[in-house]
Amino acid sequence: MPFLMGLILSLIQGITEFLPVSSSGHLAIFQIFSKSFKEPPVFFDIFLHLATLFSILFYYRKNLKNYFNLYKIILILSGMAGTFLVAFPLKDFAKQSFSSPYLISLFLFITGIILYLANGVREKNKEMDIRDAFLIGIFQGFAIFPGISRSGITISTGIFLGISSEVACEFSFILSIPVILGANLLEALPEIKKYGFMGDGSFLIFFLITFLLGLIFLHFTNKIFIKRYLKPFSFYCIIISVLIFGVVFYGKFI
């Protein structure tokens, strides 16, 4: 793993994982357009996701105990069930879409529209129920596609359902913990045997960079949803989407 590539991927993951702009979309586009870089090992991608998972665990360390009651556990299980129902049947198509800049462009555009619509919803304080958790989980399932922001689509779904932005943010990120673990654990075990948990010495540097940036931007993401400062991110996703489409389309017919 070249140090420069590891550093760039760490920065992209740490900055974009929690912002509603799709880290997977940014990573995929970077790898498609950066032909001078070799594709990083699967383990490194898993490794960066685990770093941002630790960011969530640290940030919500005081709140996690509130989820050790029967009702909250049922909410989490309902969300996981919804995610599984969508993500499992679509996983093969989602893997293929990582190599298609056209699809990534489309998904980023969809994320931008969702954020724009969520920005205009009035704040409410509805109590979350099992149906809400299930619906949030369903929409989380679509975040397996690069360009669909997991935080953007799940928190926006909570807002559309009338849940307060603060509660929707917390539930979204807590719900991501078992999903990230489940999605990466099986792939991680054989890779850990190959590379060791920290790979070479530079992996620890990349882990710390991603973890610290994740903490900063997780806090920032909570603020922008609570204050409904979503339009800049909506416009960003739409502009990036159009630019990607234009570059690829023009490149095909130049």
mmCIF file of C-alpha atoms in Angstrom:
data_model
loop_
_atom_site.group_PDB
_atom_site.id
_atom_site.type_symbol
_atom_site.label_atom_id
_atom_site.label_comp_id
_atom_site.label_asym_id
_atom_site.label_seq_id
_atom_site.Cartn_x
_atom_site.Cartn_y
_atom_site.Cartn_z
ATOM 1 C CA MET A 1 0.000 0.000 0.000
ATOM 2 C CA PRO A 2 1.688 3.260 -1.112
ATOM 3 C CA PHE A 3 1.742 5.754 1.750
ATOM 4 C CA LEU A 4 0.258 8.585 -0.344
ATOM 5 C CA MET A 5 -2.694 6.463 -1.450
ATOM 6 C CA GLY A 6 -3.319 5.285 2.117
ATOM 7 C CA LEU A 7 -3.236 8.885 3.344
ATOM 8 C CA ILE A 8 -5.658 10.125 0.675
ATOM 9 C CA LEU A 9 -8.113 7.269 1.268
ATOM 10 C CA SER A 10 -7.921 7.858 5.036
ATOM 11 C CA LEU A 11 -8.716 11.546 4.572
ATOM 12 C CA ILE A 12 -11.626 10.804 2.239
ATOM 13 C CA GLN A 13 -13.079 8.182 4.586
ATOM 14 C CA GLY A 14 -12.657 10.285 7.734
ATOM 15 C CA ILE A 15 -14.171 13.422 6.211
ATOM 16 C CA THR A 16 -17.004 11.918 4.159
ATOM 17 C CA GLU A 17 -18.140 8.873 6.168
ATOM 18 C CA PHE A 18 -20.561 10.871 8.341
ATOM 19 C CA LEU A 19 -21.221 13.914 6.183
ATOM 20 C CA PRO A 20 -24.300 13.340 3.988
ATOM 21 C CA VAL A 21 -22.227 13.106 0.793
ATOM 22 C CA SER A 22 -21.458 9.340 0.578
ATOM 23 C CA SER A 23 -17.953 8.204 1.504
ATOM 24 C CA SER A 24 -18.344 5.084 -0.657
ATOM 25 C CA GLY A 25 -19.202 7.242 -3.672
ATOM 26 C CA HIS A 26 -16.163 9.465 -3.144
ATOM 27 C CA LEU A 27 -13.829 6.512 -2.589
ATOM 28 C CA ALA A 28 -15.158 4.706 -5.663
ATOM 29 C CA ILE A 29 -14.816 7.765 -7.904
ATOM 30 C CA PHE A 30 -11.308 8.439 -6.625
ATOM 31 C CA GLN A 31 -10.254 4.864 -7.392
ATOM 32 C CA ILE A 32 -11.902 4.909 -10.848
ATOM 33 C CA PHE A 33 -10.270 8.188 -11.904
ATOM 34 C CA SER A 34 -6.895 7.614 -10.185
ATOM 35 C CA LYS A 35 -5.562 5.023 -12.582
ATOM 36 C CA SER A 36 -2.033 5.690 -11.378
ATOM 37 C CA PHE A 37 -2.992 4.096 -8.056
ATOM 38 C CA LYS A 38 -3.487 0.379 -7.685
ATOM 39 C CA GLU A 39 -6.717 -0.747 -6.079
ATOM 40 C CA PRO A 40 -6.135 -1.008 -2.312
ATOM 41 C CA PRO A 41 -6.507 -4.396 -0.615
ATOM 42 C CA VAL A 42 -9.986 -5.291 0.635
ATOM 43 C CA PHE A 43 -8.609 -5.283 4.161
ATOM 44 C CA PHE A 44 -7.666 -1.613 3.961
ATOM 45 C CA ASP A 45 -11.208 -0.615 3.043
ATOM 46 C CA ILE A 46 -12.517 -2.680 5.975
ATOM 47 C CA PHE A 47 -9.826 -1.182 8.182
ATOM 48 C CA LEU A 48 -10.940 2.389 7.449
ATOM 49 C CA HIS A 49 -14.588 1.517 8.131
ATOM 50 C CA LEU A 50 -13.582 0.049 11.483
ATOM 51 C CA ALA A 51 -11.753 3.311 12.289
ATOM 52 C CA THR A 52 -14.933 5.337 11.740
ATOM 53 C CA LEU A 53 -16.896 2.709 13.690
ATOM 54 C CA PHE A 54 -14.625 3.466 16.640
ATOM 55 C CA SER A 55 -15.454 7.148 16.117
ATOM 56 C CA ILE A 56 -19.153 6.345 16.619
ATOM 57 C CA LEU A 57 -18.475 4.201 19.686
ATOM 58 C CA PHE A 58 -16.357 6.919 21.281
ATOM 59 C CA TYR A 59 -18.712 9.783 20.412
ATOM 60 C CA TYR A 60 -21.811 8.002 21.751
ATOM 61 C CA ARG A 61 -20.051 6.186 24.613
ATOM 62 C CA LYS A 62 -22.313 7.830 27.233
ATOM 63 C CA ASN A 63 -25.518 7.232 25.253
ATOM 64 C CA LEU A 64 -24.931 3.572 24.380
ATOM 65 C CA LYS A 65 -26.104 2.389 27.802
ATOM 66 C CA ASN A 66 -29.569 3.782 26.989
ATOM 67 C CA TYR A 67 -29.892 1.139 24.256
ATOM 68 C CA PHE A 68 -29.554 -1.761 26.695
ATOM 69 C CA ASN A 69 -33.274 -2.020 27.337
ATOM 70 C CA LEU A 70 -35.811 -4.246 25.632
ATOM 71 C CA TYR A 71 -37.633 -1.552 23.647
ATOM 72 C CA LYS A 72 -34.455 0.066 22.277
ATOM 73 C CA ILE A 73 -33.067 -3.349 21.380
ATOM 74 C CA ILE A 74 -36.287 -4.118 19.475
ATOM 75 C CA LEU A 75 -35.926 -0.798 17.621
ATOM 76 C CA ILE A 76 -32.367 -1.673 16.605
ATOM 77 C CA LEU A 77 -33.385 -5.202 15.555
ATOM 78 C CA SER A 78 -36.262 -3.767 13.502
ATOM 79 C CA GLY A 79 -33.878 -1.387 11.752
ATOM 80 C CA MET A 80 -31.429 -4.225 11.071
ATOM 81 C CA ALA A 81 -34.231 -6.374 9.647
ATOM 82 C CA GLY A 82 -35.268 -3.596 7.281
ATOM 83 C CA THR A 83 -31.662 -3.127 6.144
ATOM 84 C CA PHE A 84 -31.179 -6.849 5.541
ATOM 85 C CA LEU A 85 -34.390 -7.132 3.483
ATOM 86 C CA VAL A 86 -33.105 -4.490 1.063
ATOM 87 C CA ALA A 87 -29.328 -4.924 1.142
ATOM 88 C CA PHE A 88 -29.072 -8.704 0.823
ATOM 89 C CA PRO A 89 -30.971 -9.095 -2.481
ATOM 90 C CA LEU A 90 -29.194 -6.056 -3.973
ATOM 91 C CA LYS A 91 -25.637 -6.771 -2.803
ATOM 92 C CA ASP A 92 -24.353 -8.203 -6.096
ATOM 93 C CA PHE A 93 -25.737 -5.312 -8.136
ATOM 94 C CA ALA A 94 -24.305 -2.889 -5.567
ATOM 95 C CA LYS A 95 -20.813 -4.405 -5.967
ATOM 96 C CA GLN A 96 -21.009 -3.997 -9.732
ATOM 97 C CA SER A 97 -22.114 -0.370 -9.409
ATOM 98 C CA PHE A 98 -18.807 0.567 -7.722
ATOM 99 C CA SER A 99 -17.132 0.388 -11.130
ATOM 100 C CA SER A 100 -19.800 2.481 -12.914
ATOM 101 C CA PRO A 101 -19.292 6.254 -12.686
ATOM 102 C CA TYR A 102 -22.693 6.737 -14.347
ATOM 103 C CA LEU A 103 -24.474 4.893 -11.526
ATOM 104 C CA ILE A 104 -22.409 6.655 -8.867
ATOM 105 C CA SER A 105 -23.357 9.963 -10.474
ATOM 106 C CA LEU A 106 -27.038 8.973 -10.415
ATOM 107 C CA PHE A 107 -26.922 7.914 -6.756
ATOM 108 C CA LEU A 108 -25.175 11.137 -5.709
ATOM 109 C CA PHE A 109 -27.886 13.085 -7.516
ATOM 110 C CA ILE A 110 -30.556 11.130 -5.595
ATOM 111 C CA THR A 111 -28.767 11.903 -2.310
ATOM 112 C CA GLY A 112 -28.763 15.599 -3.216
ATOM 113 C CA ILE A 113 -32.516 15.587 -3.886
ATOM 114 C CA ILE A 114 -33.252 13.750 -0.617
ATOM 115 C CA LEU A 115 -31.227 16.301 1.371
ATOM 116 C CA TYR A 116 -32.951 19.193 -0.369
ATOM 117 C CA LEU A 117 -36.384 17.804 0.509
ATOM 118 C CA ALA A 118 -35.391 17.048 4.113
ATOM 119 C CA ASN A 119 -34.112 20.597 4.542
ATOM 120 C CA GLY A 120 -37.646 21.941 4.066
ATOM 121 C CA VAL A 121 -39.385 19.650 6.578
ATOM 122 C CA ARG A 122 -40.492 21.382 9.774
ATOM 123 C CA GLU A 123 -38.979 20.045 12.998
ATOM 124 C CA LYS A 124 -41.254 17.696 14.930
ATOM 125 C CA ASN A 125 -40.810 15.580 18.046
ATOM 126 C CA LYS A 126 -42.670 12.377 17.310
ATOM 127 C CA GLU A 127 -41.724 9.397 19.480
ATOM 128 C CA MET A 128 -39.950 6.760 17.408
ATOM 129 C CA ASP A 129 -41.802 3.448 17.148
ATOM 130 C CA ILE A 130 -40.976 0.038 15.677
ATOM 131 C CA ARG A 131 -42.447 0.944 12.272
ATOM 132 C CA ASP A 132 -40.244 4.048 12.098
ATOM 133 C CA ALA A 133 -37.134 2.033 12.970
ATOM 134 C CA PHE A 134 -38.009 -0.557 10.325
ATOM 135 C CA LEU A 135 -38.486 2.125 7.636
ATOM 136 C CA ILE A 136 -35.204 3.809 8.562
ATOM 137 C CA GLY A 137 -33.536 0.406 8.280
ATOM 138 C CA ILE A 138 -35.087 -0.192 4.864
ATOM 139 C CA PHE A 139 -33.685 3.050 3.506
ATOM 140 C CA GLN A 140 -30.339 2.319 5.142
ATOM 141 C CA GLY A 141 -30.245 -0.789 2.973
ATOM 142 C CA PHE A 142 -30.008 1.369 -0.150
ATOM 143 C CA ALA A 143 -26.789 2.917 1.197
ATOM 144 C CA ILE A 144 -24.898 -0.152 -0.057
ATOM 145 C CA PHE A 145 -24.873 1.705 -3.375
ATOM 146 C CA PRO A 146 -21.946 4.126 -3.824
ATOM 147 C CA GLY A 147 -23.313 7.650 -3.901
ATOM 148 C CA ILE A 148 -26.247 6.988 -1.577
ATOM 149 C CA SER A 149 -25.218 8.591 1.704
ATOM 150 C CA ARG A 150 -26.040 6.332 4.641
ATOM 151 C CA SER A 151 -26.268 9.198 7.114
ATOM 152 C CA GLY A 152 -28.105 11.361 4.605
ATOM 153 C CA ILE A 153 -30.792 8.831 3.712
ATOM 154 C CA THR A 154 -31.387 7.434 7.223
ATOM 155 C CA ILE A 155 -31.487 10.752 9.085
ATOM 156 C CA SER A 156 -33.636 12.294 6.339
ATOM 157 C CA THR A 157 -36.036 9.339 6.610
ATOM 158 C CA GLY A 158 -36.330 9.987 10.340
ATOM 159 C CA ILE A 159 -37.038 13.657 9.645
ATOM 160 C CA PHE A 160 -39.711 12.764 7.039
ATOM 161 C CA LEU A 161 -41.341 10.491 9.634
ATOM 162 C CA GLY A 162 -41.578 13.393 12.101
ATOM 163 C CA ILE A 163 -38.786 12.293 14.442
ATOM 164 C CA SER A 164 -36.632 15.101 15.815
ATOM 165 C CA SER A 165 -33.326 15.648 14.014
ATOM 166 C CA GLU A 166 -31.328 14.941 17.167
ATOM 167 C CA VAL A 167 -33.039 11.592 17.817
ATOM 168 C CA ALA A 168 -32.848 10.661 14.127
ATOM 169 C CA CYS A 169 -29.101 11.381 14.091
ATOM 170 C CA GLU A 170 -28.397 9.328 17.187
ATOM 171 C CA PHE A 171 -30.512 6.380 16.048
ATOM 172 C CA SER A 172 -28.956 6.471 12.583
ATOM 173 C CA PHE A 173 -25.418 6.252 13.906
ATOM 174 C CA ILE A 174 -26.189 3.698 16.630
ATOM 175 C CA LEU A 175 -27.990 1.555 14.028
ATOM 176 C CA SER A 176 -24.897 1.680 11.832
ATOM 177 C CA ILE A 177 -22.775 -0.089 14.488
ATOM 178 C CA PRO A 178 -24.145 -3.651 14.010
ATOM 179 C CA VAL A 179 -24.528 -3.048 10.268
ATOM 180 C CA ILE A 180 -20.869 -2.015 9.839
ATOM 181 C CA LEU A 181 -19.729 -4.928 11.992
ATOM 182 C CA GLY A 182 -21.927 -7.405 10.160
ATOM 183 C CA ALA A 183 -20.901 -6.178 6.725
ATOM 184 C CA ASN A 184 -17.172 -6.233 7.466
ATOM 185 C CA LEU A 185 -16.547 -8.964 10.033
ATOM 186 C CA LEU A 186 -16.741 -11.981 7.722
ATOM 187 C CA GLU A 187 -14.515 -10.328 5.120
ATOM 188 C CA ALA A 188 -12.118 -9.044 7.780
ATOM 189 C CA LEU A 189 -11.182 -12.388 9.380
ATOM 190 C CA PRO A 190 -9.267 -13.900 6.443
ATOM 191 C CA GLU A 191 -7.737 -10.502 5.665
ATOM 192 C CA ILE A 192 -6.482 -10.090 9.244
ATOM 193 C CA LYS A 193 -4.682 -13.436 8.936
ATOM 194 C CA LYS A 194 -2.992 -12.123 5.800
ATOM 195 C CA TYR A 195 -2.058 -8.608 6.916
ATOM 196 C CA GLY A 196 -2.298 -8.669 10.709
ATOM 197 C CA PHE A 197 -4.728 -6.362 12.493
ATOM 198 C CA MET A 198 -2.704 -3.225 11.815
ATOM 199 C CA GLY A 199 -1.078 -4.276 8.546
ATOM 200 C CA ASP A 200 2.299 -2.563 8.284
ATOM 201 C CA GLY A 201 3.261 0.229 10.676
ATOM 202 C CA SER A 202 1.696 2.950 8.528
ATOM 203 C CA PHE A 203 -1.770 1.413 9.022
ATOM 204 C CA LEU A 204 -1.819 2.713 12.604
ATOM 205 C CA ILE A 205 -1.259 6.251 11.290
ATOM 206 C CA PHE A 206 -4.106 5.846 8.797
ATOM 207 C CA PHE A 207 -6.352 4.446 11.525
ATOM 208 C CA LEU A 208 -5.725 7.410 13.840
ATOM 209 C CA ILE A 209 -6.242 9.966 11.043
ATOM 210 C CA THR A 210 -9.546 8.369 10.020
ATOM 211 C CA PHE A 211 -10.695 7.978 13.635
ATOM 212 C CA LEU A 212 -9.973 11.608 14.588
ATOM 213 C CA LEU A 213 -11.488 13.056 11.420
ATOM 214 C CA GLY A 214 -14.493 10.791 11.947
ATOM 215 C CA LEU A 215 -15.038 12.246 15.424
ATOM 216 C CA ILE A 216 -14.851 15.821 14.141
ATOM 217 C CA PHE A 217 -17.203 15.306 11.219
ATOM 218 C CA LEU A 218 -19.622 13.121 13.185
ATOM 219 C CA HIS A 219 -20.120 16.058 15.545
ATOM 220 C CA PHE A 220 -20.424 18.426 12.592
ATOM 221 C CA THR A 221 -23.008 16.200 10.885
ATOM 222 C CA ASN A 222 -25.200 16.238 13.986
ATOM 223 C CA LYS A 223 -25.074 20.034 13.990
ATOM 224 C CA ILE A 224 -25.972 20.471 10.328
ATOM 225 C CA PHE A 225 -29.006 18.189 10.594
ATOM 226 C CA ILE A 226 -30.228 19.742 13.846
ATOM 227 C CA LYS A 227 -29.878 23.245 12.359
ATOM 228 C CA ARG A 228 -31.168 22.029 8.962
ATOM 229 C CA TYR A 229 -28.122 23.339 7.162
ATOM 230 C CA LEU A 230 -28.524 20.758 4.404
ATOM 231 C CA LYS A 231 -28.829 22.792 1.210
ATOM 232 C CA PRO A 232 -25.056 23.276 0.730
ATOM 233 C CA PHE A 233 -24.589 19.495 0.914
ATOM 234 C CA SER A 234 -27.563 18.941 -1.358
ATOM 235 C CA PHE A 235 -26.117 21.310 -3.973
ATOM 236 C CA TYR A 236 -22.659 19.763 -3.510
ATOM 237 C CA CYS A 237 -23.959 16.237 -4.261
ATOM 238 C CA ILE A 238 -25.913 17.448 -7.289
ATOM 239 C CA ILE A 239 -22.977 19.469 -8.687
ATOM 240 C CA ILE A 240 -20.511 16.605 -8.159
ATOM 241 C CA SER A 241 -23.010 14.244 -9.786
ATOM 242 C CA VAL A 242 -23.319 16.441 -12.874
ATOM 243 C CA LEU A 243 -19.544 16.929 -13.073
ATOM 244 C CA ILE A 244 -18.875 13.179 -12.883
ATOM 245 C CA PHE A 245 -21.468 12.497 -15.564
ATOM 246 C CA GLY A 246 -20.072 15.271 -17.759
ATOM 247 C CA VAL A 247 -16.450 14.139 -17.424
ATOM 248 C CA VAL A 248 -17.293 10.510 -18.183
ATOM 249 C CA PHE A 249 -19.737 11.300 -20.999
ATOM 250 C CA TYR A 250 -17.382 13.820 -22.622
ATOM 251 C CA GLY A 251 -14.481 11.388 -22.224
ATOM 252 C CA LYS A 252 -16.443 8.708 -24.091
ATOM 253 C CA PHE A 253 -17.253 10.933 -27.059
ATOM 254 C CA ILE A 254 -14.271 13.291 -27.232
#
